[in-house]
Tab-separated table of C-alpha atoms and ligand atoms in Angstrom:
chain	number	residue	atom	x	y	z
D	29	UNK	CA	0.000	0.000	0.000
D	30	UNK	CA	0.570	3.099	-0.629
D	31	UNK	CA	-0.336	6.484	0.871
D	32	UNK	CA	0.472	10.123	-0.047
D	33	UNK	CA	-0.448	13.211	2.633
D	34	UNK	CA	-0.640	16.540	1.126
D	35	UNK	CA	-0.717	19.270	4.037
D	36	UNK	CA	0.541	22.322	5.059
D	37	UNK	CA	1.937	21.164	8.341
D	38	UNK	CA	3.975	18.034	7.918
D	39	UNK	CA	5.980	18.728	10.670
D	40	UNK	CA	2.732	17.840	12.644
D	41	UNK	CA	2.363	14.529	11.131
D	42	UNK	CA	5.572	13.051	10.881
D	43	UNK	CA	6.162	11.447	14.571
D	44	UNK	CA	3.476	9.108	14.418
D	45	UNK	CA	5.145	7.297	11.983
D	46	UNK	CA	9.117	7.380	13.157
D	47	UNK	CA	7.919	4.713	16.069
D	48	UNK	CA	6.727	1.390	16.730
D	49	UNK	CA	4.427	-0.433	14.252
D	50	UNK	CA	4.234	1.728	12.248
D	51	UNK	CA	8.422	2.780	11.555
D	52	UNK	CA	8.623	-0.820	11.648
D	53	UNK	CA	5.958	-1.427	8.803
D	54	UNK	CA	7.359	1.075	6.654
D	55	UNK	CA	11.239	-0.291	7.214
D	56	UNK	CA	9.722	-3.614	5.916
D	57	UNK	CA	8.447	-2.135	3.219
D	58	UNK	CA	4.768	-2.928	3.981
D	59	UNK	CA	3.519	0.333	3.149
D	60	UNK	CA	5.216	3.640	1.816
D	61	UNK	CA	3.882	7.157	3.160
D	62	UNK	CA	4.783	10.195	1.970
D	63	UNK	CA	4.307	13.474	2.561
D	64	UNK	CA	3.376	16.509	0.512
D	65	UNK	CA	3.795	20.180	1.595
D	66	UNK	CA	0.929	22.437	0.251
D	67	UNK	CA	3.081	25.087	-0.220
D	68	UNK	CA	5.071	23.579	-2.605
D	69	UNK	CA	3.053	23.666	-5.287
D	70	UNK	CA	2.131	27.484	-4.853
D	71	UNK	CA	2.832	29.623	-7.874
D	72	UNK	CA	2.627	33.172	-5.912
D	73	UNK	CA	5.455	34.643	-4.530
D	74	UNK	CA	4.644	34.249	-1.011
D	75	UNK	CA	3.510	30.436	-1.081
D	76	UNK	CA	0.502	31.346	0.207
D	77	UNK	CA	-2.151	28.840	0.220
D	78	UNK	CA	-5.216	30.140	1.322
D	79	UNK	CA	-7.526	33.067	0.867
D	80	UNK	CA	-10.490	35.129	2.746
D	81	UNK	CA	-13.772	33.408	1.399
D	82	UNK	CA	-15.676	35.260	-0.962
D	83	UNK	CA	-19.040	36.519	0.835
D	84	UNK	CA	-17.056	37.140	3.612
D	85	UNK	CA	-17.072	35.436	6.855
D	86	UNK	CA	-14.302	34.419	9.608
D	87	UNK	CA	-11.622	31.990	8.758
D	88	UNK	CA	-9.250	31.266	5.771
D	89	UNK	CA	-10.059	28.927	3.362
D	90	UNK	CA	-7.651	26.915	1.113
D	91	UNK	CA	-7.522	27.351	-2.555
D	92	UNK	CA	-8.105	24.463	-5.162
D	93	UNK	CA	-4.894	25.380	-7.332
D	94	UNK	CA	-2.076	24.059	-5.185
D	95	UNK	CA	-3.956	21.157	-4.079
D	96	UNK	CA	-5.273	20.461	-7.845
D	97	UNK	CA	-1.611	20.635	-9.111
D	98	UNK	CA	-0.132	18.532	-6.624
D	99	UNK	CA	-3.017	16.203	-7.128
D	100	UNK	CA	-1.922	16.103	-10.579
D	101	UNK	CA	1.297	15.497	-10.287
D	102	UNK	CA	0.705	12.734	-7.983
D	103	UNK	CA	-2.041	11.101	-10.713
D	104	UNK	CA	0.350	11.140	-13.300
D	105	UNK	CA	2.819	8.535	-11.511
D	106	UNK	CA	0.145	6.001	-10.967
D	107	UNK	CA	-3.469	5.487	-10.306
D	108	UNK	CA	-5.149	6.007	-6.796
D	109	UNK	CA	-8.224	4.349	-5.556
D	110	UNK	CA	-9.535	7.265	-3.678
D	111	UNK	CA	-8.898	10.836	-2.845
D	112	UNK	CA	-9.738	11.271	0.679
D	113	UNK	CA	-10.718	14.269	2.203
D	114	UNK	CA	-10.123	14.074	5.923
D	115	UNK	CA	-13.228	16.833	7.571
D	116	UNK	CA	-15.496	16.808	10.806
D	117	UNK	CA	-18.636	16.631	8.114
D	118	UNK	CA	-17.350	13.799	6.669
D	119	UNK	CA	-18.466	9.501	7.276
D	120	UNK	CA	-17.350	8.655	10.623
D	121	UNK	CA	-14.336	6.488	10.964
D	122	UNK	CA	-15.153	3.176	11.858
D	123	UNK	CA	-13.319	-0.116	11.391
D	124	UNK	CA	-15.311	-1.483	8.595
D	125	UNK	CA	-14.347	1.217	6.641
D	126	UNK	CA	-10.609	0.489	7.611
D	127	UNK	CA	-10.884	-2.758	6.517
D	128	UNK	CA	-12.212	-1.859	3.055
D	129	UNK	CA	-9.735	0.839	2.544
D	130	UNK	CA	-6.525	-0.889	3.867
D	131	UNK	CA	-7.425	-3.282	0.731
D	132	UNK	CA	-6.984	-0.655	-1.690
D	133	UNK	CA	-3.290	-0.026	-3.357
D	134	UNK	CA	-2.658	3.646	-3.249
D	135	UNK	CA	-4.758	6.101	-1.942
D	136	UNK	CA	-4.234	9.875	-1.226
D	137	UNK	CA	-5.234	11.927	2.265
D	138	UNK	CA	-6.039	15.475	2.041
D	139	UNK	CA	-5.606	17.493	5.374
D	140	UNK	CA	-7.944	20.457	5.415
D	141	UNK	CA	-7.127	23.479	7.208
D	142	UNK	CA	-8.347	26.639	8.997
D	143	UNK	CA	-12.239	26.776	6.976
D	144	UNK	CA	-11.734	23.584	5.225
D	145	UNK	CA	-11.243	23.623	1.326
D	146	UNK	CA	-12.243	25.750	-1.760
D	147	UNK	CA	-15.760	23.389	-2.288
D	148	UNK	CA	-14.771	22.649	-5.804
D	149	UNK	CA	-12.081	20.829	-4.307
D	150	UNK	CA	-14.575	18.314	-2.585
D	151	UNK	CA	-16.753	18.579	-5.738
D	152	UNK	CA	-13.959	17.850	-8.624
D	153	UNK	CA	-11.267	15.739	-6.693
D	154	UNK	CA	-12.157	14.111	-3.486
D	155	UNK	CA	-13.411	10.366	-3.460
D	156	UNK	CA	-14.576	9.744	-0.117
D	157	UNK	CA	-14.463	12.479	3.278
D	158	UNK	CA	-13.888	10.603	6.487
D	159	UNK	CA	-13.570	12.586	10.172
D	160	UNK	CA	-12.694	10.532	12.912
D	161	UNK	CA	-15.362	11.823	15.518
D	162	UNK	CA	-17.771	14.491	16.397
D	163	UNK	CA	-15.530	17.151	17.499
D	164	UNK	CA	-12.649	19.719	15.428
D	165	UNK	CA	-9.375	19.549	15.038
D	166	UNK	CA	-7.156	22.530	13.917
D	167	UNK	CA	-6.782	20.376	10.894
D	168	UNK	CA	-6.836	17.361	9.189
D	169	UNK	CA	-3.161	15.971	10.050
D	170	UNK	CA	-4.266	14.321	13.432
D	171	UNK	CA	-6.858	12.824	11.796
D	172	UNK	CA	-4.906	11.699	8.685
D	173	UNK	CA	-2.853	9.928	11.563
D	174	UNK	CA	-5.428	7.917	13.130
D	175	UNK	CA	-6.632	6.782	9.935
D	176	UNK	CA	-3.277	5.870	8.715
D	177	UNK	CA	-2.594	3.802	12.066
D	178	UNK	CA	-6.072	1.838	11.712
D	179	UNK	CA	-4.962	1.009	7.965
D	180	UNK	CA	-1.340	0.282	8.133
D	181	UNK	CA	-2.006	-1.785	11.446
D	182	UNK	CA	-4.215	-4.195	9.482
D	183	UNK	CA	-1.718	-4.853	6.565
D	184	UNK	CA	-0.329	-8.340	5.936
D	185	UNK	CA	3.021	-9.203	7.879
D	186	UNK	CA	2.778	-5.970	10.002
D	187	UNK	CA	1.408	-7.156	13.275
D	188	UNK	CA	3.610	-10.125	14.769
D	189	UNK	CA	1.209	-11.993	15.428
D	190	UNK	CA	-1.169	-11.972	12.108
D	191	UNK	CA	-4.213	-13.090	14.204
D	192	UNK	CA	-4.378	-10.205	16.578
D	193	UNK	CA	-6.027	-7.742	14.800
D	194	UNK	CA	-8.747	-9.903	14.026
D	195	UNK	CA	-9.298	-10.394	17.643
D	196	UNK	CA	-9.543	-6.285	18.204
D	197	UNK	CA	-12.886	-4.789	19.607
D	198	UNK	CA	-14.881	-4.273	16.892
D	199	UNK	CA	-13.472	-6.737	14.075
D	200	UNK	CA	-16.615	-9.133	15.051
D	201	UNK	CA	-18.495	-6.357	16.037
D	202	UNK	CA	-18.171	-6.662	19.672
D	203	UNK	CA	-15.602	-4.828	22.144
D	204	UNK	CA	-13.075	-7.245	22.713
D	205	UNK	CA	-12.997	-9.308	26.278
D	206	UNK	CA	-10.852	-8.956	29.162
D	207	UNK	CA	-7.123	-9.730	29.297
D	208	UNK	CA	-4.885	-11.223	32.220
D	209	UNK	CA	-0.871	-11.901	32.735
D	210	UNK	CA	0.938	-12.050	35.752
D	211	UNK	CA	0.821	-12.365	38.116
D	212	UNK	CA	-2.307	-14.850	38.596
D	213	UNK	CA	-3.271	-13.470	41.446
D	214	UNK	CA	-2.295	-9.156	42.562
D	215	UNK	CA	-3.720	-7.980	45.941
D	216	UNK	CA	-6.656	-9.985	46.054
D	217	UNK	CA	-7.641	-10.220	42.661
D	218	UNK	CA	-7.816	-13.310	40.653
D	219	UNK	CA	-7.510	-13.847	36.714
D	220	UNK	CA	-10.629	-15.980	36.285
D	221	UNK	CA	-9.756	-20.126	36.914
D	222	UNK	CA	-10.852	-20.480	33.561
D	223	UNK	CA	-7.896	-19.189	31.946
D	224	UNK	CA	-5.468	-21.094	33.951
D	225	UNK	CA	-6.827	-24.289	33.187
D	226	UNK	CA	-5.377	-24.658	29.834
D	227	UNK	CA	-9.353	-26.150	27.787
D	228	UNK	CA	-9.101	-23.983	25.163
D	229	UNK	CA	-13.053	-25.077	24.176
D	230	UNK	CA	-13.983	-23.632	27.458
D	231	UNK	CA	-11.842	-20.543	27.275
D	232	UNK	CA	-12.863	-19.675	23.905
D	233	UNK	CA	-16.950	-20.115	25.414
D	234	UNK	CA	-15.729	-17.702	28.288
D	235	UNK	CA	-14.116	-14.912	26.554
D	236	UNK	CA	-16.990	-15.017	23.969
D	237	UNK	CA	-19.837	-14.973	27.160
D	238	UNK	CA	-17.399	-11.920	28.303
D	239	UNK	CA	-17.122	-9.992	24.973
D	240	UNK	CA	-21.155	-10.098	24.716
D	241	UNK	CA	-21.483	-9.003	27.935
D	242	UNK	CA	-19.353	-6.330	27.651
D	243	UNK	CA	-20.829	-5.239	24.417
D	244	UNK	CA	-24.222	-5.276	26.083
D	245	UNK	CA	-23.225	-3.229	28.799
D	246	UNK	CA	-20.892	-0.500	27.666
D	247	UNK	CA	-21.907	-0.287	24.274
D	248	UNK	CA	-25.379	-1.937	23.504
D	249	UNK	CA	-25.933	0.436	20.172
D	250	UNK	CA	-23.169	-2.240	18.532
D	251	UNK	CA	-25.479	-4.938	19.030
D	252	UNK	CA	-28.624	-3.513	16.956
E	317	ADE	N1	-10.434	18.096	10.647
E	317	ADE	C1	-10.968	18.828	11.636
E	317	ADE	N2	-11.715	18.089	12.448
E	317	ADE	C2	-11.659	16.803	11.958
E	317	ADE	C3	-12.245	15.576	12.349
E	317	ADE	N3	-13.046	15.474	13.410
E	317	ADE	N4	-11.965	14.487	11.616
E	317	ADE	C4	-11.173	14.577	10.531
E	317	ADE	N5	-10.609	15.706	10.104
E	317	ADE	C5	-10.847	16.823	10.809
């Protein structure tokens, strides 16, 4: 997979993806991310990027000829699945929609900024506008961040253990049930005898009994 972040703040995006799973999965070559500074593609002297909306109103607003030509340029080395517009109007993040979209080989992430885009840039070049929850960020970047963990963590070869993401809350719908190490027992509290007893039938029975009840009682709108 591959994914391509055009911003004007990469600075702000960068971290999440110099550590842990995900430095590792790009080292390995399981996915390639780069990023793409707005202002690069600017043709005015001052690289600005943004303008006052017309009509007037608070807030800057980012104009559709940087982002077109970088768009462009990016379109003419290969062919992406989707143009996504990262936005707190946009489909909720959810992992279905991570699954679908870590399936897809190259796809680009727009961070909007200040207002939010030009609207002919949603119109003519977006695919899909996802936000990642009810609230706003100062822009996109964070949000391009969570989505790229959700995807990239759910890539062949890039979790150790291949079967633990489909184990996550949510892959089968339900939160996921409690966990336990060492010690077996800590100030009183005991890990469940079930899970020390090594029948794997009767394990499996209790952590799926757990995982509904959890569901049920923390978030029952998952179950209708
Ligand atoms: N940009 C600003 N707020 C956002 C949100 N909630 N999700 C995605 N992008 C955003």
């Amino acid at each position: 997979m591959r994914i391509d972040i055009i911003t004007v703040l990469p600075e702000l995006l960068k971290s999440p993806f110099e550590a842990s799973i995900l430095s590792r999965a790009i080292e390995k070559k399981l996915v390639e991310v780069h990023f793409h500074n707005l202002r690069d593609y600017t043709t005015n002297k001052y690289k600005q990027v943004d303008d006052y909306q017309f009509g007037g109103g608070a807030g800057m607003v980012l104009m559709i000829e940087p982002i077109d030509k970088c768009i462009q340029a990016l379109k003419k080395e290969r062919e992406y699945d989707e143009v996504i517009y990262m936005t707190p109007d946009g489909e909720t993040l959810n992992q279905k929609m991570a699954n679908t979209l870590s399936l897809k080989k190259n796809i680009i992430i727009l961070c909007g900024h200040y207002k939010g885009v030009d609207q002919r840039v949603r119109d003519l070049l977006v695919t899909r506008e996802i936000s990642i929850g009810d609230y706003v960020l100062s822009g996109g970047e964070l949000g391009a961040a969570v989505l790229c963990d959700t995807l990239i963590r759910l890539l062949p070869g890039v979790l150790n253990d291949e079967t633990s993401a489909l184990t996550d809350t949510f892959q089968d719908g339900l939160l996921a049930p409690p966990v336990y190490t060492r010690p077996a027992s800590y100030k009183g509290l005991d890990v469940p005898p079930v899970l020390l007893g090594g029948n794997f039938a009767k394990i499996e029975a209790w952590r799926e009994d757990r995982a509904m009840e959890r569901t049920q009682q923390l978030r029952p709108d998952l179950l209708q």
